[in-house]
PDB file of C-alpha atoms and ligand atoms in Angstrom:
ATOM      1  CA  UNK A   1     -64.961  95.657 -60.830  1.00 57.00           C
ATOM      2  CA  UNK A   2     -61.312  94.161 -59.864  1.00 63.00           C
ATOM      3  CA  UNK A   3     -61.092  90.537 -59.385  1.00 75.00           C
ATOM      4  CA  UNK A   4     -59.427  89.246 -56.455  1.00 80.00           C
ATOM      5  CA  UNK A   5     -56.337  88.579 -58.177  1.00 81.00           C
ATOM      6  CA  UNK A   6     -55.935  91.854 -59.124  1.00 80.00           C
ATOM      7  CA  UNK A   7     -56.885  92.312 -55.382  1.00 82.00           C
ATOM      8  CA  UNK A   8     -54.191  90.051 -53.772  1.00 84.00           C
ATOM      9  CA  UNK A   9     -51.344  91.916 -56.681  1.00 80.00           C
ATOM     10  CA  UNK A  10     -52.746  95.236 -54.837  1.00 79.00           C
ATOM     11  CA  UNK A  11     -52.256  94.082 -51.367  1.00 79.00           C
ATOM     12  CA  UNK A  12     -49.261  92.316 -51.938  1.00 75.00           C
ATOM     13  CA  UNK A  13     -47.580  95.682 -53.224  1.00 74.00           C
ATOM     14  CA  UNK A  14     -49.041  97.957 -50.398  1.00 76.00           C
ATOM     15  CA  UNK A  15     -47.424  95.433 -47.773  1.00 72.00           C
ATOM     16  CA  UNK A  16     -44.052  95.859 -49.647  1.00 70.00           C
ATOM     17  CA  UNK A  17     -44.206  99.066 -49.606  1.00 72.00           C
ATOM     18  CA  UNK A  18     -44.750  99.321 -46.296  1.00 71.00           C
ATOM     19  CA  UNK A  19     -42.209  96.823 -45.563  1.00 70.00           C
ATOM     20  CA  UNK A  20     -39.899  98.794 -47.506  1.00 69.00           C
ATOM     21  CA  UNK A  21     -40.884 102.016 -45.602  1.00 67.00           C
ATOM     22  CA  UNK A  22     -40.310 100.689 -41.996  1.00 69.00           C
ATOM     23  CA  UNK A  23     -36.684  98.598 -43.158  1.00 64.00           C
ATOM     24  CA  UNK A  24     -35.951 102.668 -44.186  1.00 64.00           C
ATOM     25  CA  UNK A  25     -37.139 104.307 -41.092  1.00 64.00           C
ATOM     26  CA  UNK A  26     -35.362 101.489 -39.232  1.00 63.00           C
ATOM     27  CA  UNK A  27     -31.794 101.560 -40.687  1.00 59.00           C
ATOM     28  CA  UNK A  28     -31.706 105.465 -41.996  1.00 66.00           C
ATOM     29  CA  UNK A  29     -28.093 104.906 -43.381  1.00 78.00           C
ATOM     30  CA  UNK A  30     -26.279 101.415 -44.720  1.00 91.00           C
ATOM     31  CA  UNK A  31     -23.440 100.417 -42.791  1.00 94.00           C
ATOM     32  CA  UNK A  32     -21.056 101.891 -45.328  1.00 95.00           C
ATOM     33  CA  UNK A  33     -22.467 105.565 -45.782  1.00 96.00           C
ATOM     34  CA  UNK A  34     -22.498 105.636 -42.541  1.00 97.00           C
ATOM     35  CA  UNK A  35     -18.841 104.990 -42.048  1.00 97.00           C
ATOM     36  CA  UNK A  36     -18.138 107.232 -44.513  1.00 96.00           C
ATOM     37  CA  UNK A  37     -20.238 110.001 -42.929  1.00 97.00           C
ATOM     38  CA  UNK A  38     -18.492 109.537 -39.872  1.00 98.00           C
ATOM     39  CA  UNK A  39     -15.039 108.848 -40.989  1.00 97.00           C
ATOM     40  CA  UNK A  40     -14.930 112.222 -43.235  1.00 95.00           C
ATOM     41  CA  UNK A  41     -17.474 114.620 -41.913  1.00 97.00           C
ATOM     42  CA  UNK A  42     -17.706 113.715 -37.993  1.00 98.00           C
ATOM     43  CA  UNK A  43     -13.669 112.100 -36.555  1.00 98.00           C
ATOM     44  CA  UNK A  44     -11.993 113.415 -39.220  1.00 97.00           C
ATOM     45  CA  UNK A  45      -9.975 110.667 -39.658  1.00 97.00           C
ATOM     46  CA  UNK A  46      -8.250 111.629 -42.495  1.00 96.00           C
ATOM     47  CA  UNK A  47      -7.003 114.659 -40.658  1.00 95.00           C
ATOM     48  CA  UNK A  48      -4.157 112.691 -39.105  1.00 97.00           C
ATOM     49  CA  UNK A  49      -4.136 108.998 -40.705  1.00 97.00           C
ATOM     50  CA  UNK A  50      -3.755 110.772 -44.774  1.00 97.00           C
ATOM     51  CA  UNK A  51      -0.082 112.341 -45.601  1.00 96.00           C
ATOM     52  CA  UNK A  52       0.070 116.499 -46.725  1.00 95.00           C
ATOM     53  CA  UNK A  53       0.615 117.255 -49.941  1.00 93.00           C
ATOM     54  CA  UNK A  54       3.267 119.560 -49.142  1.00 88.00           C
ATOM     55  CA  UNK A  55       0.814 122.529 -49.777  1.00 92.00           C
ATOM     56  CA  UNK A  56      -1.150 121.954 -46.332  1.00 85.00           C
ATOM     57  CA  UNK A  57      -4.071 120.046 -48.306  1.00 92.00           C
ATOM     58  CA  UNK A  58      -4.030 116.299 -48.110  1.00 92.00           C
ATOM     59  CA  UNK A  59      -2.552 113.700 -50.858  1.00 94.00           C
ATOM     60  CA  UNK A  60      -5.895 112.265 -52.238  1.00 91.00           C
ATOM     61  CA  UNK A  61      -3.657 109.544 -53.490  1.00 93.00           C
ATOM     62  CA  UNK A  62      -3.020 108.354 -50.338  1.00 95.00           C
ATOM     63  CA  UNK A  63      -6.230 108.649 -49.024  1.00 95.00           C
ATOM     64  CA  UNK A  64      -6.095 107.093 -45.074  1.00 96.00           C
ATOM     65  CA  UNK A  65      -2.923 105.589 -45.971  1.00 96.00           C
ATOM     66  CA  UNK A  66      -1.591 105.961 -42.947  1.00 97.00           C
ATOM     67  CA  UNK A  67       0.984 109.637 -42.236  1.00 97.00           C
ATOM     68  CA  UNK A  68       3.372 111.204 -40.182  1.00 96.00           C
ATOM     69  CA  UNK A  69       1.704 112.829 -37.721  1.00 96.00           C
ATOM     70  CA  UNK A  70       2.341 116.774 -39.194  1.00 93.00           C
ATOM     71  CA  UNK A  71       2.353 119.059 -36.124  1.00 94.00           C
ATOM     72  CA  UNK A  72       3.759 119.298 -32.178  1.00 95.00           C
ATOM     73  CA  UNK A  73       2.728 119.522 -29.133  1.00 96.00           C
ATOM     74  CA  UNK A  74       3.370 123.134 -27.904  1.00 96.00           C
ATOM     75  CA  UNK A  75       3.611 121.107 -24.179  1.00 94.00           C
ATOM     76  CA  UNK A  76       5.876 118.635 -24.174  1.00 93.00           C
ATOM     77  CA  UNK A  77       4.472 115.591 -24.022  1.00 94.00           C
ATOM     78  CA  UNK A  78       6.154 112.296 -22.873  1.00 92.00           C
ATOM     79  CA  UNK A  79       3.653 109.322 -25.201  1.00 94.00           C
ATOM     80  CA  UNK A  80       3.273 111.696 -28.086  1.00 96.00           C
ATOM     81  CA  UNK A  81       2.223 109.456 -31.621  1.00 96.00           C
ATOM     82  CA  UNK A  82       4.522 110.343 -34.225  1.00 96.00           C
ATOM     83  CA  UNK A  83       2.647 108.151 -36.931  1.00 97.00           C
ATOM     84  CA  UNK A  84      -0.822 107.604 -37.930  1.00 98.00           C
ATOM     85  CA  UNK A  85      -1.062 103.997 -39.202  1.00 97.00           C
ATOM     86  CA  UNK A  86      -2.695 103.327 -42.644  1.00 97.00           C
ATOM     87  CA  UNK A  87      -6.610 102.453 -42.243  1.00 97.00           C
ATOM     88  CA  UNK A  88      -7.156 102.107 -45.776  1.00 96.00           C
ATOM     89  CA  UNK A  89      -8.828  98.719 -45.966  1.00 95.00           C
ATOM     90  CA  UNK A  90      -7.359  97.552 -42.401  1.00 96.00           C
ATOM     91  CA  UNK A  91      -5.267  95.091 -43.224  1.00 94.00           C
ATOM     92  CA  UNK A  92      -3.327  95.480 -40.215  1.00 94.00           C
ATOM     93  CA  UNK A  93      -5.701  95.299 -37.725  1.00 96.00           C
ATOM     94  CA  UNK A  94      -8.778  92.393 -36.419  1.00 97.00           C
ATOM     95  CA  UNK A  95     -12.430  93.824 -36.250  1.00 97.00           C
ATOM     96  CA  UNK A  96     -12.029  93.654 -32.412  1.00 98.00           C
ATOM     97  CA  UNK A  97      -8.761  95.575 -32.490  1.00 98.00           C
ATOM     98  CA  UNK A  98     -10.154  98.704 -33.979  1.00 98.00           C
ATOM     99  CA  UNK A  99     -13.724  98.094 -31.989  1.00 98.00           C
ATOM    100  CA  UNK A 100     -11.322  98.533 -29.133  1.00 98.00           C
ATOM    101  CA  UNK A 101      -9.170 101.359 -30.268  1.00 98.00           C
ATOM    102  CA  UNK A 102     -12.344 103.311 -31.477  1.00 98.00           C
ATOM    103  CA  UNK A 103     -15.006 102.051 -28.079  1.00 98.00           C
ATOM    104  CA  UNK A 104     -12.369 102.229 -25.923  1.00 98.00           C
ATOM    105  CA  UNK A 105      -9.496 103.640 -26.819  1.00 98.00           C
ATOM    106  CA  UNK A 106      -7.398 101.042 -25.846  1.00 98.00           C
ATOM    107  CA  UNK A 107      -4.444  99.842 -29.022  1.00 96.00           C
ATOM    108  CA  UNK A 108      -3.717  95.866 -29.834  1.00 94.00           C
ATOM    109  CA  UNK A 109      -1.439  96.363 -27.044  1.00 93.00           C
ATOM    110  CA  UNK A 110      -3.783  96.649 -24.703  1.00 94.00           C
ATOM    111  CA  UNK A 111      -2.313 100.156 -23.672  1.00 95.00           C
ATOM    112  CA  UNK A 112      -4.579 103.357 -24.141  1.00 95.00           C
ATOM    113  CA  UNK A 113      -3.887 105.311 -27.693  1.00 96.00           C
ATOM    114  CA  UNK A 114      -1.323 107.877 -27.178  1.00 97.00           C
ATOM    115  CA  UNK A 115      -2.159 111.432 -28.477  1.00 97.00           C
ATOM    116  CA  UNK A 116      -3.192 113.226 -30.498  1.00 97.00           C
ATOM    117  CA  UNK A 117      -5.520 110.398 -31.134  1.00 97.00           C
ATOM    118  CA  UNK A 118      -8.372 110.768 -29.582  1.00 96.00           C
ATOM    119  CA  UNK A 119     -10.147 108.227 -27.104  1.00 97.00           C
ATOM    120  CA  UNK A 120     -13.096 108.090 -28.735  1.00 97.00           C
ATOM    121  CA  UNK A 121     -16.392 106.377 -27.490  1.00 97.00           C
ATOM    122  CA  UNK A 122     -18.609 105.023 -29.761  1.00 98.00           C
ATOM    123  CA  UNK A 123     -20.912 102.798 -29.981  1.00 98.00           C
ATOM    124  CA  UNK A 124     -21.125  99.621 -31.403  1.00 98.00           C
ATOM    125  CA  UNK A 125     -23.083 100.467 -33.926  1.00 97.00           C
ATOM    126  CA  UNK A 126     -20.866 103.359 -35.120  1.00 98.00           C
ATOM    127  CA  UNK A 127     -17.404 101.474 -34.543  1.00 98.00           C
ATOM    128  CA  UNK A 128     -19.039  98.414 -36.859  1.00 98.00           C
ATOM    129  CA  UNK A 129     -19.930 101.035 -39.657  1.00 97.00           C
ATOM    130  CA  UNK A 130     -16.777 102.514 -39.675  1.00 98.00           C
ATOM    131  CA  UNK A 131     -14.928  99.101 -39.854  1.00 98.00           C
ATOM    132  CA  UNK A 132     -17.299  98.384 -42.983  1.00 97.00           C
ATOM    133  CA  UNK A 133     -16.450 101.716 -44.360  1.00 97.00           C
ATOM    134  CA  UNK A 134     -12.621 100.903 -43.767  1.00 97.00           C
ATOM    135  CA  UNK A 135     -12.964  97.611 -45.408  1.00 96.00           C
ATOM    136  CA  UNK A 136     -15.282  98.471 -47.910  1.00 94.00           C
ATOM    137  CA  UNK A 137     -11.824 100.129 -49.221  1.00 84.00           C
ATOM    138  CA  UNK A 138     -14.057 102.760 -51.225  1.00 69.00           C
ATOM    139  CA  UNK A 139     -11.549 105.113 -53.061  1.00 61.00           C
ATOM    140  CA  UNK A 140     -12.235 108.683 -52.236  1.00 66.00           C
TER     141      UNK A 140
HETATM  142  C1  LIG B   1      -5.782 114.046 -34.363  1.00 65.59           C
HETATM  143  C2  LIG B   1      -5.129 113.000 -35.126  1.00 65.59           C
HETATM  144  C3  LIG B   1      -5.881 111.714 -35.329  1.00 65.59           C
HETATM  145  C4  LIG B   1      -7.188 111.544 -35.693  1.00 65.59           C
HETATM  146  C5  LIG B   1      -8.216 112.592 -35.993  1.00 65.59           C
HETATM  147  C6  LIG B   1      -7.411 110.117 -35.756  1.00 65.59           C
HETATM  148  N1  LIG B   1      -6.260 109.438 -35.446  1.00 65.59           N
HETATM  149 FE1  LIG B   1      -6.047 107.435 -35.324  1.00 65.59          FE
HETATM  150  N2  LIG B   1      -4.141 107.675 -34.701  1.00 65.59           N
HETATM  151  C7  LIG B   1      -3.464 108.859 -34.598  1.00 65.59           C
HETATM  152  C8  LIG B   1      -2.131 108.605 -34.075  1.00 65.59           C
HETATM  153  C9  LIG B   1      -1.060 109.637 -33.786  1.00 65.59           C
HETATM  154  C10 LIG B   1      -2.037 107.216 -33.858  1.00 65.59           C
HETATM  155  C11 LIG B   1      -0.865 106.438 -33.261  1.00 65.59           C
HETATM  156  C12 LIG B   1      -1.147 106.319 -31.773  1.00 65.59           C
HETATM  157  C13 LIG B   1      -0.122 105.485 -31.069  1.00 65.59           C
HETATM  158  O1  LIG B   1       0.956 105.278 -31.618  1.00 65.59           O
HETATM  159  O2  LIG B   1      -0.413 105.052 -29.943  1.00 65.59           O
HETATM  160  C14 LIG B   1      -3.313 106.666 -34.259  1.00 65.59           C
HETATM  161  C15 LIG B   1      -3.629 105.336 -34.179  1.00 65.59           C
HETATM  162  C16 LIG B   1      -4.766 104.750 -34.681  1.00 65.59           C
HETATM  163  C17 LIG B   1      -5.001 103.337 -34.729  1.00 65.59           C
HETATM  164  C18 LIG B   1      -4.033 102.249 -34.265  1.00 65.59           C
HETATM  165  C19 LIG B   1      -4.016 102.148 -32.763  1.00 65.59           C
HETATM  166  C20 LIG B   1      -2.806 101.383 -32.316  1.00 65.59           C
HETATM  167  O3  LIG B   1      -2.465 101.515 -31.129  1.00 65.59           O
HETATM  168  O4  LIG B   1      -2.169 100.661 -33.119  1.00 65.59           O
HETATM  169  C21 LIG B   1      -6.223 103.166 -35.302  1.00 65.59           C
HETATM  170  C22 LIG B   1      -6.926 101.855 -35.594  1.00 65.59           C
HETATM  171  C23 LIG B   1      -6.754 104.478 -35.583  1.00 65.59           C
HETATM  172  N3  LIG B   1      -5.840 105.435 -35.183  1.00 65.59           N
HETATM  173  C24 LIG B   1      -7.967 104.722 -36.161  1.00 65.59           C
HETATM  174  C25 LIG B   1      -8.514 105.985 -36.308  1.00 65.59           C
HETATM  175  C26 LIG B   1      -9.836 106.220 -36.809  1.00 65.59           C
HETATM  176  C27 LIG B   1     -10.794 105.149 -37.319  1.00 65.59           C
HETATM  177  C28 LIG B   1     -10.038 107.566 -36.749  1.00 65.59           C
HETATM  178  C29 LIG B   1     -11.306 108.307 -37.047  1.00 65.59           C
HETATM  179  C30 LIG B   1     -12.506 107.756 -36.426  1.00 65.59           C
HETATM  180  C31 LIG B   1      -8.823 108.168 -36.252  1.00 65.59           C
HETATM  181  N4  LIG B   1      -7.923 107.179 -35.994  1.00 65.59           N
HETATM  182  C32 LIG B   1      -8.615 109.530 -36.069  1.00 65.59           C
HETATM  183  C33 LIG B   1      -3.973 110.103 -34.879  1.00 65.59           C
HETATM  184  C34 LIG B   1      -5.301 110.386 -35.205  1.00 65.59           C
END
């Protein structure tokens, strides 16, 4: 027969585990991998914001270090954005700056993006993971 110590070890590791379990089912992805996800698989930030490699592919040495934007408007287009500012650890921008630009698509000047960056609208949630992700400056 167990004792009750062995009793309270037993129930103490069930509630972990099930404290563990709902912290899980709560927050499916830290902040981070979920910038990441977003950044590369979802905006494709790197798309615009990481220089060519002269080949088409990108210059995984400059990952999100900021480019010249690579192709033209077959319009013609009066705001056009010839560069794509380095993200790569932000240290140009405030937290609220790029919760604006990416929420609201309104720049540090208070004017809306010009293209081709897109006016996204995220959440808060998403905007704050991809600032972590950003800062995090995780090399690729
Ligand atoms: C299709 C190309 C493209 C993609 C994709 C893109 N950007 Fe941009 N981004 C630009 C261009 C061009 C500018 C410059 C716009 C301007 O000068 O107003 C810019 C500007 C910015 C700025 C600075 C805004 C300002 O006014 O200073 C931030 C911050 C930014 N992008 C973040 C991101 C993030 C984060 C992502 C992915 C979630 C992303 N961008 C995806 C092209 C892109």
């Amino acid at each position: 027969m167990m004792n009750s110590r062995t009793n309270r070890v037993l129930a103490g590791l069930v509630l972990l585990i099930v404290v563990t379990g709902l912290a899980a089912a709560s927050f499916p992805q830290a902040p981070v991998a979920r910038g990441e996800y977003l950044v590369e698989q979802v905006a494709k930030c790197g798309e615009c914001h990481t220089p060519r490699d002269g080949q088409g592919g990108w210059d995984e040495k400059q990952w999100l270090m900021g480019a010249p934007i690579w192709f033209r408007p077959v319009q013609p287009v009066t705001d056009w954005g010839y560069l794509a500012p380095r993200l790569a650890g932000l240290p140009n921008f405030t937290d609220e700056q790029i919760r604006a630009v990416l929420e609201k698509g309104t720049g540090p000047n208070g004017l809306p993006i010009r293209p081709p960056m897109h006016i996204y609208n995220m959440t808060p949630e998403d905007a704050g993971a991809i600032i972590a992700y950003l800062r995090a400056g995780k090399a690729r």
